[in-house]
Amino acid sequence: MNKYIKKVLNGLKEKNINESEYLQAVEEVLTSIEPVINNHPEYEKIALLERMIEPERIITFRVPYVNDKGQTIVHRGYRVQFSSLIGPYKGGLRFHPSVNQSIIKFLGFEQIFKNALTGLPIGGAKGGSDFDPKGKSDDEIMRFCQSFMTELQHHIGADIDVPAGDIGVGEREIGYLFGQYKRIKNRYEGGVLTGKGLSYGGSLVRKEATGFGLIYFMREMLAHNNQTLEGKTVTISGAGNVAIYACQKALEYGANVVAMSDSTGCIYDKNGIDLQLIKQIKEVERGRIYEYQKVHPQAEYIECKEADSPIWEIKTDIALPCATQNEITLNSAKKLVENGVIAIGEGANMPCLKEATEYFLNNNILIAPAKAANAGGVAISAVEMSQNSMRYYLPFKNVDEKLNQIMINIFNSCKLASNEYHLEKNYVAGANIASFTKLANAMVAQGIV
Ligand code: NDP
Ligand code: 2IT
């Protein structure tokens, strides 16, 4: 391994020994950009890598709220403002009981590279809380969001840091967060949050953007390898924002989506998933996926008991992990390959364990890597910000066409970068190299900061 990279990774491990997800994300990037670092020995003197992996600022704060029983509960809030190199800090908020500093740092780190790939002027950040929205009343969600924003408002702004949604944070939460921000600041600042409702500054296509973008990227990757989505069997983990709209677009392209999941289990419907029903259960009723069987008793429900999710045991041509990090283990990867999978599309951030990614690449399975393939969401967030600045709304068709073009451009950047370094069809390395090159050039230009 390149000596400079080795030194940086050793230092990183010493300082962040308990942050496994963050270490995993950094290691994945630094090992795959080795050919670039070999060409740029001058980066060591200016500590380019050390600066790139150190967040500009980490904010943690107390978030107390009163639940419906009158009890006061205290959670921890986070905002990691990782990089403002190419634009204001930008990235989602995650509300999930598993949230900790390691997870928010890994997500913030990934976001810098993803945002660079979009070609739009946005830096990288992530935030959230270990609060679990599941089973909470609307009132509880509102009080929690208000408390969270009462602190967060000190640190964000349309030209400073622009949060959006992620796991557990959708349009409802963004609405409560926006209302509280506006009340405290006494000004309408549309561009301070993205993923807003359409009636108060949101953008058409933002809700669909990550899932649609994933399928646009997949379409490009398949086309480049003489394949199409038409007639392909698809399995999608998760049944949230990304999974639902990936499913919708895959169906539009003639694919047969046979399975979706949530954290309790997966539904396998050989006849093809009834997406309207999934939307009703998840978007309207906020229910569990096993309720699908009440309407379609022929569908199989497989409970999730082990670390390896049962959804990856199902035979499929294309697997779309759209739930969470490290959801595809080496065992799951082996099962997918054994069953003839041809492509993996990462809707979730870092959904494959390192060993799983390596196994896929060694078996010539195409991977649409998260940083590139799920960048459609944040790209349309940036388009929402520009509409807010213009005080103007773009029609659905225009935003969707922008999204399509951005995903085509991202695929081409990954392809070009992987070809340049003779890593043909390794789009994982391509995404890392293309984004790193852009960021490194900006860092050199801006001096030691
Ligand atoms: P949602 O909260 O809308 O949906 C998340 C889905 O994943 C749910 O079905 C949830 O099941 C499942 N899930 C979450 N955590 C786990 C877990 N630990 N184990 C098993 N299943 C889990 O989130 P999104 O759809 O917005 O996000 C999904 C992924 O996509 C995340 O990795 C996110 O970082 C990434 N992403 C999101 C973007 C966006 O614009 N929203 C943009 C780019 C990436 P359950 O309800 O049972 O918890
Ligand atoms: O992981 C992601 O890119 C997101 N959760 C979306 C971030 C955003 O700012 O729209």
XYZ file of C-alpha atoms and ligand atoms in Angstrom:
507
model
C 0.000 0.000 0.000
C 1.148 3.591 -0.670
C 3.149 4.738 2.382
C 1.299 8.021 2.796
C -2.104 6.299 2.752
C -0.861 3.722 5.240
C 0.372 6.449 7.597
C -2.938 8.306 7.388
C -4.972 5.150 8.012
C -2.850 4.204 11.020
C -3.276 7.664 12.517
C -6.996 7.516 11.856
C -7.371 4.177 13.648
C -5.455 5.427 16.675
C -7.668 8.475 17.025
C -11.038 6.855 16.274
C -10.693 3.340 17.553
C -14.361 2.980 18.536
C -15.837 4.400 15.339
C -16.084 1.320 13.143
C -18.452 2.694 10.482
C -16.390 5.856 10.079
C -13.162 3.845 9.795
C -14.800 1.555 7.244
C -15.970 4.461 5.067
C -12.584 6.228 5.105
C -10.641 3.038 4.474
C -12.815 2.213 1.485
C -12.119 5.598 -0.130
C -8.412 5.842 0.685
C -7.566 2.354 -0.537
C -9.346 2.855 -3.833
C -7.694 6.211 -4.657
C -4.210 4.751 -4.323
C -3.327 5.198 -8.025
C -4.163 8.921 -7.752
C -2.070 9.374 -4.598
C 0.834 7.570 -6.295
C 0.724 10.270 -8.985
C 0.651 13.130 -6.443
C 3.463 12.817 -3.886
C 3.093 16.560 -3.174
C -0.191 15.893 -1.292
C 1.663 14.550 1.752
C 3.457 17.831 2.530
C 0.163 19.737 2.594
C -1.558 16.974 4.658
C -4.279 16.794 2.052
C -5.670 13.439 3.191
C -5.464 14.262 6.903
C -7.470 17.432 6.247
C -9.999 15.662 4.044
C -10.855 13.025 6.668
C -11.065 15.405 9.647
C -14.508 17.033 10.024
C -14.396 20.833 10.022
C -16.764 20.827 13.024
C -18.696 18.323 15.156
C -21.644 19.577 17.162
C -23.432 17.435 19.751
C -26.271 18.671 21.885
C -28.980 17.733 24.372
C -32.501 17.245 23.033
C -35.093 16.995 25.812
C -38.805 16.589 25.084
C -41.964 15.644 26.977
C -43.747 12.501 25.770
C -47.518 11.952 25.791
C -47.351 10.406 29.265
C -45.826 13.595 30.627
C -42.365 12.063 31.070
C -39.284 14.041 30.084
C -36.959 12.129 27.781
C -33.441 13.219 26.823
C -31.819 12.337 23.509
C -28.540 13.311 21.901
C -28.460 15.435 18.763
C -25.594 15.590 16.250
C -24.497 17.698 13.326
C -21.186 16.894 11.701
C -20.198 19.750 9.381
C -17.631 17.787 7.459
C -16.591 19.931 4.533
C -17.478 23.335 3.102
C -14.898 22.984 0.339
C -17.240 23.257 -2.627
C -20.408 24.717 -1.087
C -22.429 25.142 2.118
C -22.527 22.042 4.348
C -25.274 19.813 2.975
C -26.721 16.469 4.028
C -29.592 14.750 5.766
C -30.740 14.166 9.334
C -31.291 10.616 10.592
C -33.572 9.788 13.515
C -32.961 6.168 14.532
C -32.064 4.523 17.871
C -28.756 3.250 16.405
C -27.468 6.778 15.666
C -24.083 7.583 17.218
C -21.068 9.715 16.348
C -19.461 7.017 14.209
C -22.544 6.629 12.031
C -23.014 10.366 11.568
C -19.322 10.826 10.737
C -19.345 8.033 8.162
C -22.469 9.484 6.560
C -20.979 13.002 6.562
C -17.771 11.712 5.007
C -19.634 9.855 2.240
C -21.721 12.959 1.625
C -18.678 15.088 0.675
C -17.808 12.751 -2.203
C -21.414 12.168 -3.250
C -22.129 15.882 -3.363
C -18.975 16.504 -5.413
C -20.197 13.949 -7.974
C -23.482 15.821 -8.507
C -21.539 18.685 -10.110
C -23.477 21.147 -7.927
C -22.029 23.571 -5.345
C -22.718 21.670 -2.102
C -20.368 20.675 0.727
C -20.845 17.671 3.008
C -22.594 17.199 6.371
C -24.881 14.846 8.276
C -26.817 14.982 11.508
C -29.501 13.308 13.504
C -30.414 11.816 16.823
C -30.815 8.484 18.623
C -34.540 9.289 18.880
C -36.836 6.533 17.515
C -39.864 7.976 15.687
C -41.471 4.536 15.432
C -44.677 4.278 17.444
C -44.587 7.956 18.506
C -47.647 10.174 18.142
C -47.614 13.174 15.802
C -47.521 15.455 18.853
C -44.465 13.693 20.230
C -42.714 13.934 16.862
C -43.541 17.648 16.698
C -42.256 18.388 20.210
C -39.071 16.427 19.538
C -38.439 18.233 16.227
C -39.051 21.614 17.868
C -36.569 20.842 20.635
C -34.005 19.534 18.126
C -34.308 22.690 16.008
C -34.131 25.019 19.026
C -30.471 24.030 19.275
C -29.691 23.240 15.624
C -30.829 26.709 14.456
C -27.646 28.221 15.919
C -25.563 26.302 13.413
C -27.481 26.267 10.109
C -28.615 28.712 7.413
C -29.242 28.792 3.658
C -25.568 29.745 3.009
C -24.100 27.886 5.999
C -25.544 24.405 6.392
C -28.684 22.950 4.807
C -30.095 19.754 6.396
C -32.682 17.443 4.787
C -34.171 14.003 5.507
C -32.683 10.541 5.872
C -33.871 7.450 7.807
C -36.754 8.449 10.082
C -36.887 12.015 8.765
C -39.347 12.700 5.953
C -41.675 15.479 4.923
C -43.568 15.480 8.245
C -40.399 15.996 10.319
C -38.964 18.575 7.888
C -42.236 20.509 8.227
C -42.008 20.668 12.038
C -38.292 21.549 11.881
C -38.946 24.312 9.341
C -41.838 25.773 11.339
C -39.696 26.040 14.464
C -36.733 27.542 12.574
C -38.978 30.195 11.034
C -40.534 31.029 14.386
C -37.195 31.437 16.165
C -35.504 33.417 13.384
C -38.554 35.470 12.426
C -37.799 35.189 8.738
C -38.793 32.972 5.848
C -35.555 31.340 4.743
C -36.702 28.649 2.306
C -33.227 27.375 1.473
C -32.349 26.422 5.064
C -33.871 22.937 4.751
C -34.701 20.745 1.774
C -37.337 18.071 1.348
C -39.963 20.637 2.348
C -43.660 20.226 1.562
C -44.730 21.513 -1.842
C -46.952 24.231 -0.392
C -44.132 26.062 1.430
C -41.026 25.873 -0.755
C -40.446 22.195 -1.540
C -39.441 20.962 -4.973
C -41.348 18.607 -7.215
C -39.453 15.308 -7.669
C -37.466 15.672 -4.385
C -39.577 12.919 -2.787
C -38.941 10.576 -5.728
C -35.397 11.732 -6.517
C -33.200 9.210 -4.699
C -35.145 6.158 -5.875
C -35.670 7.440 -9.429
C -32.019 8.502 -9.623
C -30.872 5.055 -8.522
C -32.785 3.473 -11.391
C -31.543 6.069 -13.909
C -27.983 5.218 -12.858
C -28.750 1.474 -13.055
C -30.226 1.943 -16.545
C -27.014 3.663 -17.706
C -24.765 1.045 -16.122
C -26.760 -1.826 -17.632
C -26.893 -0.150 -21.052
C -23.132 0.234 -21.025
C -22.948 -3.513 -20.398
C -25.507 -4.397 -23.109
C -28.381 -5.045 -20.708
C -31.704 -3.398 -19.810
C -34.105 -3.429 -16.855
C -36.924 -4.805 -18.978
C -38.021 -8.242 -17.754
C -35.402 -8.386 -14.990
C -36.294 -9.694 -11.543
C -35.551 -7.134 -8.820
C -35.446 -7.361 -5.015
C -35.396 -4.184 -2.917
C -34.592 -4.004 0.782
C -36.394 -1.371 2.832
C -39.854 0.025 2.218
C -39.086 3.660 2.941
C -38.574 6.706 0.769
C -35.702 5.368 -1.341
C -37.067 1.818 -1.738
C -40.587 2.914 -2.736
C -39.520 5.270 -5.544
C -36.815 2.898 -6.794
C -39.585 0.308 -7.053
C -41.871 2.716 -8.915
C -39.251 3.583 -11.547
C -38.072 -0.041 -11.912
C -41.686 -1.043 -12.627
C -41.990 1.755 -15.195
C -38.941 0.300 -16.983
C -40.617 -3.128 -17.131
C -38.758 -4.856 -14.299
C -40.509 -7.378 -12.053
C -40.018 -6.357 -8.405
C -40.721 -9.453 -6.286
C -39.579 -8.524 -2.779
C -39.372 -5.595 -0.354
C -38.628 -5.486 3.376
C -38.492 -3.550 6.621
C -36.463 -4.179 9.767
C -38.783 -6.978 10.912
C -38.890 -9.059 7.729
C -39.504 -9.274 4.016
C -42.396 -9.882 1.669
C -41.834 -12.146 -1.322
C -44.600 -11.859 -3.899
C -43.835 -13.871 -7.026
C -46.725 -12.136 -8.838
C -44.920 -8.830 -8.448
C -45.056 -6.398 -5.524
C -48.249 -4.342 -5.235
C -46.603 -0.934 -4.835
C -49.853 0.933 -4.164
C -50.394 -1.291 -1.150
C -46.814 -0.761 0.098
C -47.371 3.009 -0.181
C -50.634 2.722 1.750
C -49.006 0.655 4.541
C -45.808 2.704 4.799
C -46.581 6.261 3.699
C -50.150 6.555 4.971
C -50.595 4.118 7.864
C -46.925 3.978 8.984
C -47.462 0.237 9.506
C -45.373 -2.936 9.237
C -44.649 -4.761 5.975
C -46.242 -8.052 7.111
C -49.624 -6.291 6.799
C -49.176 -6.830 3.041
C -50.265 -10.448 3.536
C -53.718 -9.397 4.750
C -54.471 -8.202 1.208
C -52.264 -10.676 -0.681
C -52.314 -13.951 1.261
C -50.389 -15.705 -1.544
C -47.300 -13.583 -0.739
C -44.716 -15.108 1.550
C -43.570 -13.249 4.695
C -40.104 -14.153 5.958
C -39.194 -12.821 9.371
C -35.726 -11.346 9.828
C -33.995 -13.251 12.626
C -30.306 -13.359 11.709
C -27.699 -10.727 10.803
C -28.087 -11.881 7.185
C -31.352 -10.463 5.874
C -33.632 -13.131 4.316
C -34.316 -10.882 1.320
C -30.863 -11.664 -0.135
C -31.687 -15.391 -0.220
C -34.303 -14.754 -2.912
C -33.230 -15.428 -6.503
C -32.910 -12.149 -8.396
C -31.158 -10.498 -11.360
C -30.790 -7.127 -9.659
C -30.523 -6.442 -5.920
C -31.196 -2.950 -4.597
C -30.183 -2.482 -0.948
C -32.217 0.585 0.089
C -32.457 0.230 3.884
C -29.254 0.857 5.828
C -25.468 0.412 6.163
C -23.814 -3.015 6.149
C -27.020 -4.835 5.275
C -25.265 -7.088 2.722
C -22.826 -9.378 4.506
C -20.321 -11.691 2.811
C -22.779 -14.594 3.301
C -25.547 -12.609 1.626
C -23.219 -11.643 -1.224
C -22.322 -15.309 -1.777
C -25.988 -16.262 -1.826
C -26.819 -13.526 -4.351
C -23.986 -14.582 -6.663
C -24.919 -18.263 -6.343
C -28.447 -17.318 -7.395
C -27.227 -15.504 -10.507
C -27.388 -11.801 -9.592
C -25.927 -9.539 -12.317
C -26.017 -6.101 -10.666
C -26.193 -4.405 -7.269
C -27.629 -0.871 -6.965
C -26.798 0.825 -3.693
C -29.726 3.046 -2.694
C -28.649 3.014 0.958
C -25.360 4.527 2.123
C -22.570 1.921 2.456
C -24.999 -1.034 2.343
C -22.300 -3.636 1.611
C -19.657 -4.814 4.035
C -16.170 -4.442 2.556
C -15.875 -8.220 2.066
C -19.212 -8.283 0.227
C -18.136 -5.533 -2.186
C -14.871 -7.350 -2.877
C -16.729 -10.622 -3.466
C -19.063 -8.977 -5.988
C -16.185 -7.298 -7.841
C -14.157 -10.525 -7.935
C -17.174 -12.267 -9.468
C -17.657 -9.566 -12.123
C -20.949 -8.389 -10.661
C -21.733 -4.791 -11.624
C -21.990 -2.435 -8.638
C -23.701 0.950 -8.791
C -21.922 2.482 -5.755
C -23.897 4.476 -3.196
C -21.957 7.744 -3.517
C -22.882 7.869 -7.180
C -26.101 5.883 -7.464
C -28.039 7.489 -4.588
C -26.835 11.040 -5.291
C -30.117 11.936 -7.008
C -31.721 12.897 -3.677
C -29.144 15.453 -2.660
C -28.859 16.686 -6.256
C -32.549 17.589 -6.293
C -32.110 19.099 -2.820
C -29.626 21.467 -4.465
C -32.184 22.140 -7.202
C -34.720 22.895 -4.431
C -32.240 25.391 -2.921
C -31.817 27.151 -6.245
C -35.602 27.373 -6.732
C -35.861 28.887 -3.237
C -33.215 31.491 -4.125
C -35.067 32.345 -7.337
C -38.430 32.351 -5.488
C -39.760 30.210 -8.269
C -41.040 26.639 -8.820
C -39.934 24.375 -11.665
C -42.455 21.939 -13.189
C -42.159 18.172 -12.512
C -40.976 17.353 -16.017
C -38.113 19.877 -15.901
C -36.826 18.676 -12.527
C -37.110 15.018 -13.551
C -35.174 15.754 -16.748
C -32.482 17.532 -14.689
C -32.288 14.500 -12.397
C -31.968 12.150 -15.361
C -29.178 14.256 -16.879
C -27.325 14.524 -13.556
C -27.411 10.726 -13.122
C -26.158 10.221 -16.698
C -23.299 12.664 -15.994
C -22.443 10.907 -12.724
C -22.348 7.522 -14.445
C -20.093 8.931 -17.168
C -17.711 10.439 -14.562
C -17.437 7.063 -12.799
C -16.884 5.261 -16.091
C -14.241 7.721 -17.298
C -12.321 7.678 -14.006
C -12.307 3.886 -13.818
C -11.144 3.627 -17.437
C -8.418 6.213 -16.912
C -6.863 4.040 -14.198
C -7.488 0.754 -16.071
C -10.102 -0.385 -13.566
C -12.760 -0.995 -16.224
C -16.261 -1.686 -14.873
C -15.151 -1.016 -11.301
C -17.547 1.882 -10.763
C -16.843 1.784 -7.010
C -13.272 2.894 -7.641
C -14.479 5.176 -10.454
C -16.832 7.080 -8.107
C -14.144 7.474 -5.465
C -11.482 8.613 -7.916
C -13.729 11.065 -9.802
C -14.986 12.769 -6.636
C -11.614 12.730 -4.880
C -9.917 14.368 -7.859
C -12.410 17.215 -7.852
C -12.115 17.736 -4.086
C -8.317 17.503 -4.070
C -8.050 20.175 -6.768
C -10.334 22.483 -4.755
C -8.303 21.856 -1.597
C -5.012 22.693 -3.268
C -6.544 25.873 -4.719
C -7.878 27.085 -1.353
C -4.632 26.758 0.605
C -4.089 25.325 4.075
C -7.466 25.752 5.804
P -36.795 5.653 5.515
O -36.799 5.950 6.964
O -37.818 6.261 4.633
O -36.844 4.076 5.273
C -35.873 3.244 5.814
C -36.234 1.800 5.503
O -35.116 0.975 5.834
C -37.397 1.287 6.336
O -38.079 0.318 5.605
C -36.687 0.687 7.547
O -37.438 -0.336 8.205
C -35.446 0.109 6.922
N -34.358 0.130 7.920
C -33.845 1.222 8.518
N -32.902 0.894 9.402
C -32.812 -0.434 9.344
C -32.011 -1.368 10.019
N -31.102 -0.981 10.943
N -32.179 -2.678 9.715
C -33.108 -3.066 8.784
N -33.899 -2.203 8.110
C -33.755 -0.920 8.392
O -35.322 6.053 5.001
P -34.822 6.353 3.527
O -35.547 5.506 2.551
O -34.781 7.814 3.343
O -33.292 5.878 3.626
C -32.895 4.550 3.302
C -31.391 4.537 3.007
O -31.124 5.397 1.890
C -30.479 5.035 4.128
O -29.273 4.325 4.090
C -30.227 6.487 3.750
O -29.021 6.955 4.317
C -30.122 6.346 2.244
N -30.357 7.569 1.466
C -31.488 8.309 1.619
C -31.694 9.430 0.838
C -32.950 10.224 0.914
O -33.066 11.164 0.119
N -33.889 9.924 1.773
C -30.677 9.885 -0.130
C -29.558 8.990 -0.267
C -29.418 7.893 0.526
P -38.181 -0.002 9.601
O -39.276 0.934 9.251
O -38.622 -1.315 10.091
O -37.131 0.623 10.478
O -27.762 10.490 2.085
C -28.251 11.449 1.443
O -27.747 11.860 0.399
C -29.483 12.071 1.946
N -30.004 11.619 2.965
C -30.056 13.275 1.273
C -29.331 14.517 1.701
C -29.916 15.821 1.215
O -29.386 16.839 1.663
O -30.858 15.849 0.424
